[in-house]
Amino acid sequence: MTTFILRRIVLTIPVLFGILALTFLLTRLIPGRPCTAIYGERATEALCSAFDARYGLNDPLGQQFLNYVGRVMTGDLGDSIRLSRPVVDLLAERLPVTVELAFAALFFAVIIGVPAGIISAYKRNTPADYFTMIIANIGVSMPVFWLGLMLAYMFAVVLRDTPFALPPSGRLDAGTQIVPFFVQWGLVTDATTASPILVFISRLYTVNAILTANTALFTNSVRHLILPAIAVGTISMSIIARMTRSSVLETLNQDYVRTARAKGLRELTVVMRHAFRNSLLPIITIISLNFGLLISGAVLTETIFGLTGVGRTLFDGISSRDYPLVQGFTFFIAFAFVLINLLVDILYGYLDPRIRLS
Amino acid sequence: MTTDITIPKLQAADIPTATRRPQSMLVETLYNLKRNRSAMIGLAIISFMFALAIFAPVIAPYNPLQPMLDRDDHRGLGRLPGRAPCIHLLGCTLEEPEHFMGLDLNGRDMFSRVLWGARYSLVVGIFSVAIGITSGALVGMVAGYAGGWTDDILMRLMDILLAFPALILAIAIVSFAGPSLENALLAIAIVSIPVYARLARANVLSIKEMEFVTASRAVGASHKRILFIQIMPNALTSLIVQGTLDVGSVVLTAAALSFIGLGAQPPTPEWGAILSEGRNYVFTSPHLVFFPGIMIMITVLGFNLLGDGLRDAMDPRLNRN
């Protein structure tokens, strides 16, 4: 198992290096000078050359790349040009929104998708099955951003004065005051000096609400997550439902399921303990493979729901030619994507010895 | 003592016959496909969308780019931009000109714009998949056939491309190349190359060990001939099935790029771009967003149903005998 893990990690290194090179090149090839994009009409030649010198944009490309790699190795992703702040700080500040959104979406997808798939497989070729599969087929075909807009209209306008009304934008109600958990616990006296890790955790508002035992903040932040999470999670939910259905269908036909029935086990036990448990492997794979979909979905929905997360920051960065920001964020997303795939590979090797030994 | 040994004559009826004549793979696939109801629904949807795209100039009641503001029959109706749908059958007064999907923010007929939009989505969907398959097949076949360091370098490059979530990489490429529908099409094609390359490489690896390839090498065929005449036709089938499955998601990605302003530019009536124009007015004029989105959904659904059906039809495990 150790050799297997080590081999997988070693194989990942050239890919990570390639990602660095690609993000570097892509951002350097964006047409237009960052200086003119930032200062607009005020960008004089003198101002721009000073600007280029300050950010090292005059160095040869190779030198710039080496500098970049060196800095990344030490955990420095540079400073955002437009916001004049370290990219790492921006990540720590804005990633939590995206992470919460992605997890909420995944939660929604699994909690609906898996049971729907099991029921669909068990009630094969009945109206319940047809209904679930029609919904699943429609779900994978919907544009995420359209679903987001329609949900916002539905829950903020049509259902406005009903108990089902939900806020269509923002991460929290306007004017909500947040006390970071590390301040309430007395770990740090001045919130501005807290380490990025602590800031990151405190900005997962649902987590912060739990850590500070603040129920009002918890409901507030969950209510704001519901609509974007449904929008982002619907495609994943449909894929998971379809995968669960076909996987459970396969195991339901196995001899051990017949044996379980023959020895008089309750039907629920047969389905859950014998059929579902043995069909978990492909389901877990498909769930973990949905990470890319969740990130893309977050990029598209954050702007709709007024959430300042990674997607929205990245998008603003592209339109203002903020090289270090775009570079850092794209690199980070790809890096996380690679890490998650690595974890899935290792998990898979752990669950299925045939993979680890081949 | 002699015993007569009689050998029974073999009758034609004794020979076991196949229940059905063996068919070519294409006939078998088409036969399976025709029996698959959802695949047929998908095919009907796609044909319908193609009909809309082709006959858009005939069906569309107005020019998709012309505002109604300066038309005589729209005078005295009050505010035109963002006007809600007017359908006579559903109670809209007969004095008012009919607009099935209302007017957009520039007072243009939404129905005409949405009809023309079918052209862009279908073209982008089919062309970027075609470009992706062609380039991916080329990379994968060369890597699989050449082996060694060529294979290593090409496939590691593909791994790097695969390390990005598809939409993020497409966004990065379009922002480098400049926002336009053509660049979005190319970006989506580039992003899909690694998937096809891996598939093509796997196919080539198994095909190149087959006897007919060894035979043509023995008679002195060139590498080019072996790769393109002998191996390629056999390696392409699964790529085409994968491609059909992908058209739906490509249409979605293209609409997404237009939605965030990196694809088709206004006033082009592309569905994602129409949606993007109306997004800030969804609370007051939901029709600006609803109709283009529904069209995207129906088109993608059609391609997904057909793709799933095609995959099932070609799956030998699901064949009936």
mmCIF file with all atom_site columns, N, CA and C in Angstrom, chain B residues 137-138 141-142 145 204 207-208 210 212-217 219-237:
data_model
loop_
_atom_site.group_PDB
_atom_site.id
_atom_site.type_symbol
_atom_site.label_atom_id
_atom_site.label_alt_id
_atom_site.label_comp_id
_atom_site.label_asym_id
_atom_site.label_entity_id
_atom_site.label_seq_id
_atom_site.pdbx_PDB_ins_code
_atom_site.Cartn_x
_atom_site.Cartn_y
_atom_site.Cartn_z
_atom_site.occupancy
_atom_site.B_iso_or_equiv
_atom_site.pdbx_formal_charge
_atom_site.auth_seq_id
_atom_site.auth_comp_id
_atom_site.auth_asym_id
_atom_site.auth_atom_id
_atom_site.pdbx_PDB_model_num
ATOM 1   N N  . ALA B 1 137 ? -7.900  12.259 -31.561 1.00 0.00 ? 137 ALA B N  1
ATOM 2   C CA . ALA B 1 137 ? -7.588  10.986 -32.209 1.00 0.00 ? 137 ALA B CA 1
ATOM 3   C C  . ALA B 1 137 ? -6.168  11.013 -32.731 1.00 0.00 ? 137 ALA B C  1
ATOM 4   N N  . LEU B 1 138 ? -5.778  12.144 -33.322 1.00 0.00 ? 138 LEU B N  1
ATOM 5   C CA . LEU B 1 138 ? -4.433  12.258 -33.890 1.00 0.00 ? 138 LEU B CA 1
ATOM 6   C C  . LEU B 1 138 ? -3.380  12.095 -32.783 1.00 0.00 ? 138 LEU B C  1
ATOM 7   N N  . MET B 1 141 ? -3.535  8.474  -31.313 1.00 0.00 ? 141 MET B N  1
ATOM 8   C CA . MET B 1 141 ? -3.060  7.416  -32.215 1.00 0.00 ? 141 MET B CA 1
ATOM 9   C C  . MET B 1 141 ? -1.552  7.463  -32.356 1.00 0.00 ? 141 MET B C  1
ATOM 10  N N  . VAL B 1 142 ? -1.013  8.686  -32.515 1.00 0.00 ? 142 VAL B N  1
ATOM 11  C CA . VAL B 1 142 ? 0.441   8.811  -32.639 1.00 0.00 ? 142 VAL B CA 1
ATOM 12  C C  . VAL B 1 142 ? 1.103   8.300  -31.358 1.00 0.00 ? 142 VAL B C  1
ATOM 13  N N  . TYR B 1 145 ? 0.717   4.461  -31.118 1.00 0.00 ? 145 TYR B N  1
ATOM 14  C CA . TYR B 1 145 ? 1.443   3.716  -32.151 1.00 0.00 ? 145 TYR B CA 1
ATOM 15  C C  . TYR B 1 145 ? 2.942   3.858  -31.975 1.00 0.00 ? 145 TYR B C  1
ATOM 16  N N  . VAL B 1 204 ? -5.739  2.082  -29.968 1.00 0.00 ? 204 VAL B N  1
ATOM 17  C CA . VAL B 1 204 ? -4.603  1.777  -30.842 1.00 0.00 ? 204 VAL B CA 1
ATOM 18  C C  . VAL B 1 204 ? -3.715  0.721  -30.195 1.00 0.00 ? 204 VAL B C  1
ATOM 19  N N  . ILE B 1 207 ? -5.279  -2.548 -30.899 1.00 0.00 ? 207 ILE B N  1
ATOM 20  C CA . ILE B 1 207 ? -5.402  -2.893 -32.319 1.00 0.00 ? 207 ILE B CA 1
ATOM 21  C C  . ILE B 1 207 ? -4.029  -3.179 -32.938 1.00 0.00 ? 207 ILE B C  1
ATOM 22  N N  . LYS B 1 208 ? -3.001  -2.432 -32.487 1.00 0.00 ? 208 LYS B N  1
ATOM 23  C CA . LYS B 1 208 ? -1.709  -2.589 -33.177 1.00 0.00 ? 208 LYS B CA 1
ATOM 24  C C  . LYS B 1 208 ? -1.077  -3.961 -32.939 1.00 0.00 ? 208 LYS B C  1
ATOM 25  N N  . MET B 1 210 ? -2.856  -6.681 -33.267 1.00 0.00 ? 210 MET B N  1
ATOM 26  C CA . MET B 1 210 ? -3.658  -7.670 -33.990 1.00 0.00 ? 210 MET B CA 1
ATOM 27  C C  . MET B 1 210 ? -2.934  -8.154 -35.237 1.00 0.00 ? 210 MET B C  1
ATOM 28  N N  . PHE B 1 212 ? -3.811  -8.561 -38.380 1.00 0.00 ? 212 PHE B N  1
ATOM 29  C CA . PHE B 1 212 ? -3.858  -7.887 -39.685 1.00 0.00 ? 212 PHE B CA 1
ATOM 30  C C  . PHE B 1 212 ? -2.871  -6.719 -39.756 1.00 0.00 ? 212 PHE B C  1
ATOM 31  N N  . VAL B 1 213 ? -2.526  -6.158 -38.584 1.00 0.00 ? 213 VAL B N  1
ATOM 32  C CA . VAL B 1 213 ? -1.537  -5.076 -38.575 1.00 0.00 ? 213 VAL B CA 1
ATOM 33  C C  . VAL B 1 213 ? -0.143  -5.667 -38.794 1.00 0.00 ? 213 VAL B C  1
ATOM 34  N N  . THR B 1 214 ? 0.131   -6.782 -38.092 1.00 0.00 ? 214 THR B N  1
ATOM 35  C CA . THR B 1 214 ? 1.413   -7.466 -38.304 1.00 0.00 ? 214 THR B CA 1
ATOM 36  C C  . THR B 1 214 ? 1.548   -7.855 -39.771 1.00 0.00 ? 214 THR B C  1
ATOM 37  N N  . ALA B 1 215 ? 0.446   -8.337 -40.356 1.00 0.00 ? 215 ALA B N  1
ATOM 38  C CA . ALA B 1 215 ? 0.472   -8.767 -41.753 1.00 0.00 ? 215 ALA B CA 1
ATOM 39  C C  . ALA B 1 215 ? 0.845   -7.600 -42.661 1.00 0.00 ? 215 ALA B C  1
ATOM 40  N N  . SER B 1 216 ? 0.213   -6.429 -42.435 1.00 0.00 ? 216 SER B N  1
ATOM 41  C CA . SER B 1 216 ? 0.525   -5.345 -43.368 1.00 0.00 ? 216 SER B CA 1
ATOM 42  C C  . SER B 1 216 ? 1.934   -4.818 -43.135 1.00 0.00 ? 216 SER B C  1
ATOM 43  N N  . ARG B 1 217 ? 2.436   -4.959 -41.874 1.00 0.00 ? 217 ARG B N  1
ATOM 44  C CA . ARG B 1 217 ? 3.817   -4.573 -41.647 1.00 0.00 ? 217 ARG B CA 1
ATOM 45  C C  . ARG B 1 217 ? 4.741   -5.531 -42.406 1.00 0.00 ? 217 ARG B C  1
ATOM 46  N N  . VAL B 1 219 ? 4.162   -7.086 -45.168 1.00 0.00 ? 219 VAL B N  1
ATOM 47  C CA . VAL B 1 219 ? 4.229   -6.840 -46.614 1.00 0.00 ? 219 VAL B CA 1
ATOM 48  C C  . VAL B 1 219 ? 4.820   -5.458 -46.910 1.00 0.00 ? 219 VAL B C  1
ATOM 49  N N  . GLY B 1 220 ? 5.294   -4.776 -45.879 1.00 0.00 ? 220 GLY B N  1
ATOM 50  C CA . GLY B 1 220 ? 6.074   -3.559 -46.108 1.00 0.00 ? 220 GLY B CA 1
ATOM 51  C C  . GLY B 1 220 ? 5.273   -2.274 -46.162 1.00 0.00 ? 220 GLY B C  1
ATOM 52  N N  . ALA B 1 221 ? 4.086   -2.249 -45.545 1.00 0.00 ? 221 ALA B N  1
ATOM 53  C CA . ALA B 1 221 ? 3.312   -1.000 -45.556 1.00 0.00 ? 221 ALA B CA 1
ATOM 54  C C  . ALA B 1 221 ? 4.010   0.067  -44.712 1.00 0.00 ? 221 ALA B C  1
ATOM 55  N N  . SER B 1 222 ? 3.863   1.336  -45.105 1.00 0.00 ? 222 SER B N  1
ATOM 56  C CA . SER B 1 222 ? 4.500   2.411  -44.342 1.00 0.00 ? 222 SER B CA 1
ATOM 57  C C  . SER B 1 222 ? 3.743   2.630  -43.033 1.00 0.00 ? 222 SER B C  1
ATOM 58  N N  . HIS B 1 223 ? 4.423   3.311  -42.072 1.00 0.00 ? 223 HIS B N  1
ATOM 59  C CA . HIS B 1 223 ? 3.766   3.601  -40.796 1.00 0.00 ? 223 HIS B CA 1
ATOM 60  C C  . HIS B 1 223 ? 2.499   4.405  -41.019 1.00 0.00 ? 223 HIS B C  1
ATOM 61  N N  . LYS B 1 224 ? 2.602   5.382  -41.964 1.00 0.00 ? 224 LYS B N  1
ATOM 62  C CA . LYS B 1 224 ? 1.459   6.244  -42.218 1.00 0.00 ? 224 LYS B CA 1
ATOM 63  C C  . LYS B 1 224 ? 0.279   5.400  -42.679 1.00 0.00 ? 224 LYS B C  1
ATOM 64  N N  . ARG B 1 225 ? 0.546   4.473  -43.598 1.00 0.00 ? 225 ARG B N  1
ATOM 65  C CA . ARG B 1 225 ? -0.524  3.653  -44.148 1.00 0.00 ? 225 ARG B CA 1
ATOM 66  C C  . ARG B 1 225 ? -1.135  2.760  -43.061 1.00 0.00 ? 225 ARG B C  1
ATOM 67  N N  . ILE B 1 226 ? -0.251  2.162  -42.246 1.00 0.00 ? 226 ILE B N  1
ATOM 68  C CA . ILE B 1 226 ? -0.756  1.279  -41.190 1.00 0.00 ? 226 ILE B CA 1
ATOM 69  C C  . ILE B 1 226 ? -1.634  2.072  -40.228 1.00 0.00 ? 226 ILE B C  1
ATOM 70  N N  . LEU B 1 227 ? -1.132  3.259  -39.843 1.00 0.00 ? 227 LEU B N  1
ATOM 71  C CA . LEU B 1 227 ? -1.849  4.043  -38.837 1.00 0.00 ? 227 LEU B CA 1
ATOM 72  C C  . LEU B 1 227 ? -3.187  4.543  -39.367 1.00 0.00 ? 227 LEU B C  1
ATOM 73  N N  . PHE B 1 228 ? -3.178  5.109  -40.588 1.00 0.00 ? 228 PHE B N  1
ATOM 74  C CA . PHE B 1 228 ? -4.396  5.769  -41.048 1.00 0.00 ? 228 PHE B CA 1
ATOM 75  C C  . PHE B 1 228 ? -5.353  4.857  -41.809 1.00 0.00 ? 228 PHE B C  1
ATOM 76  N N  . ILE B 1 229 ? -4.813  3.846  -42.519 1.00 0.00 ? 229 ILE B N  1
ATOM 77  C CA . ILE B 1 229 ? -5.695  2.980  -43.311 1.00 0.00 ? 229 ILE B CA 1
ATOM 78  C C  . ILE B 1 229 ? -6.113  1.741  -42.498 1.00 0.00 ? 229 ILE B C  1
ATOM 79  N N  . GLN B 1 230 ? -5.165  1.185  -41.730 1.00 0.00 ? 230 GLN B N  1
ATOM 80  C CA . GLN B 1 230 ? -5.474  -0.062 -41.030 1.00 0.00 ? 230 GLN B CA 1
ATOM 81  C C  . GLN B 1 230 ? -6.054  0.188  -39.631 1.00 0.00 ? 230 GLN B C  1
ATOM 82  N N  . ILE B 1 231 ? -5.385  1.060  -38.870 1.00 0.00 ? 231 ILE B N  1
ATOM 83  C CA . ILE B 1 231 ? -5.771  1.191  -37.461 1.00 0.00 ? 231 ILE B CA 1
ATOM 84  C C  . ILE B 1 231 ? -6.909  2.186  -37.265 1.00 0.00 ? 231 ILE B C  1
ATOM 85  N N  . MET B 1 232 ? -6.826  3.345  -37.916 1.00 0.00 ? 232 MET B N  1
ATOM 86  C CA . MET B 1 232 ? -7.777  4.416  -37.619 1.00 0.00 ? 232 MET B CA 1
ATOM 87  C C  . MET B 1 232 ? -9.245  4.000  -37.738 1.00 0.00 ? 232 MET B C  1
ATOM 88  N N  . PRO B 1 233 ? -9.668  3.365  -38.847 1.00 0.00 ? 233 PRO B N  1
ATOM 89  C CA . PRO B 1 233 ? -11.098 3.046  -38.957 1.00 0.00 ? 233 PRO B CA 1
ATOM 90  C C  . PRO B 1 233 ? -11.579 2.186  -37.790 1.00 0.00 ? 233 PRO B C  1
ATOM 91  N N  . ASN B 1 234 ? -10.699 1.341  -37.270 1.00 0.00 ? 234 ASN B N  1
ATOM 92  C CA . ASN B 1 234 ? -11.097 0.470  -36.169 1.00 0.00 ? 234 ASN B CA 1
ATOM 93  C C  . ASN B 1 234 ? -11.091 1.177  -34.819 1.00 0.00 ? 234 ASN B C  1
ATOM 94  N N  . ALA B 1 235 ? -10.321 2.269  -34.751 1.00 0.00 ? 235 ALA B N  1
ATOM 95  C CA . ALA B 1 235 ? -10.184 2.941  -33.451 1.00 0.00 ? 235 ALA B CA 1
ATOM 96  C C  . ALA B 1 235 ? -11.232 4.033  -33.267 1.00 0.00 ? 235 ALA B C  1
ATOM 97  N N  . LEU B 1 236 ? -11.900 4.409  -34.363 1.00 0.00 ? 236 LEU B N  1
ATOM 98  C CA . LEU B 1 236 ? -12.747 5.603  -34.296 1.00 0.00 ? 236 LEU B CA 1
ATOM 99  C C  . LEU B 1 236 ? -14.124 5.386  -33.666 1.00 0.00 ? 236 LEU B C  1
ATOM 100 N N  . THR B 1 237 ? -14.661 4.144  -33.773 1.00 0.00 ? 237 THR B N  1
ATOM 101 C CA . THR B 1 237 ? -16.054 3.921  -33.367 1.00 0.00 ? 237 THR B CA 1
ATOM 102 C C  . THR B 1 237 ? -16.347 4.423  -31.961 1.00 0.00 ? 237 THR B C  1
#
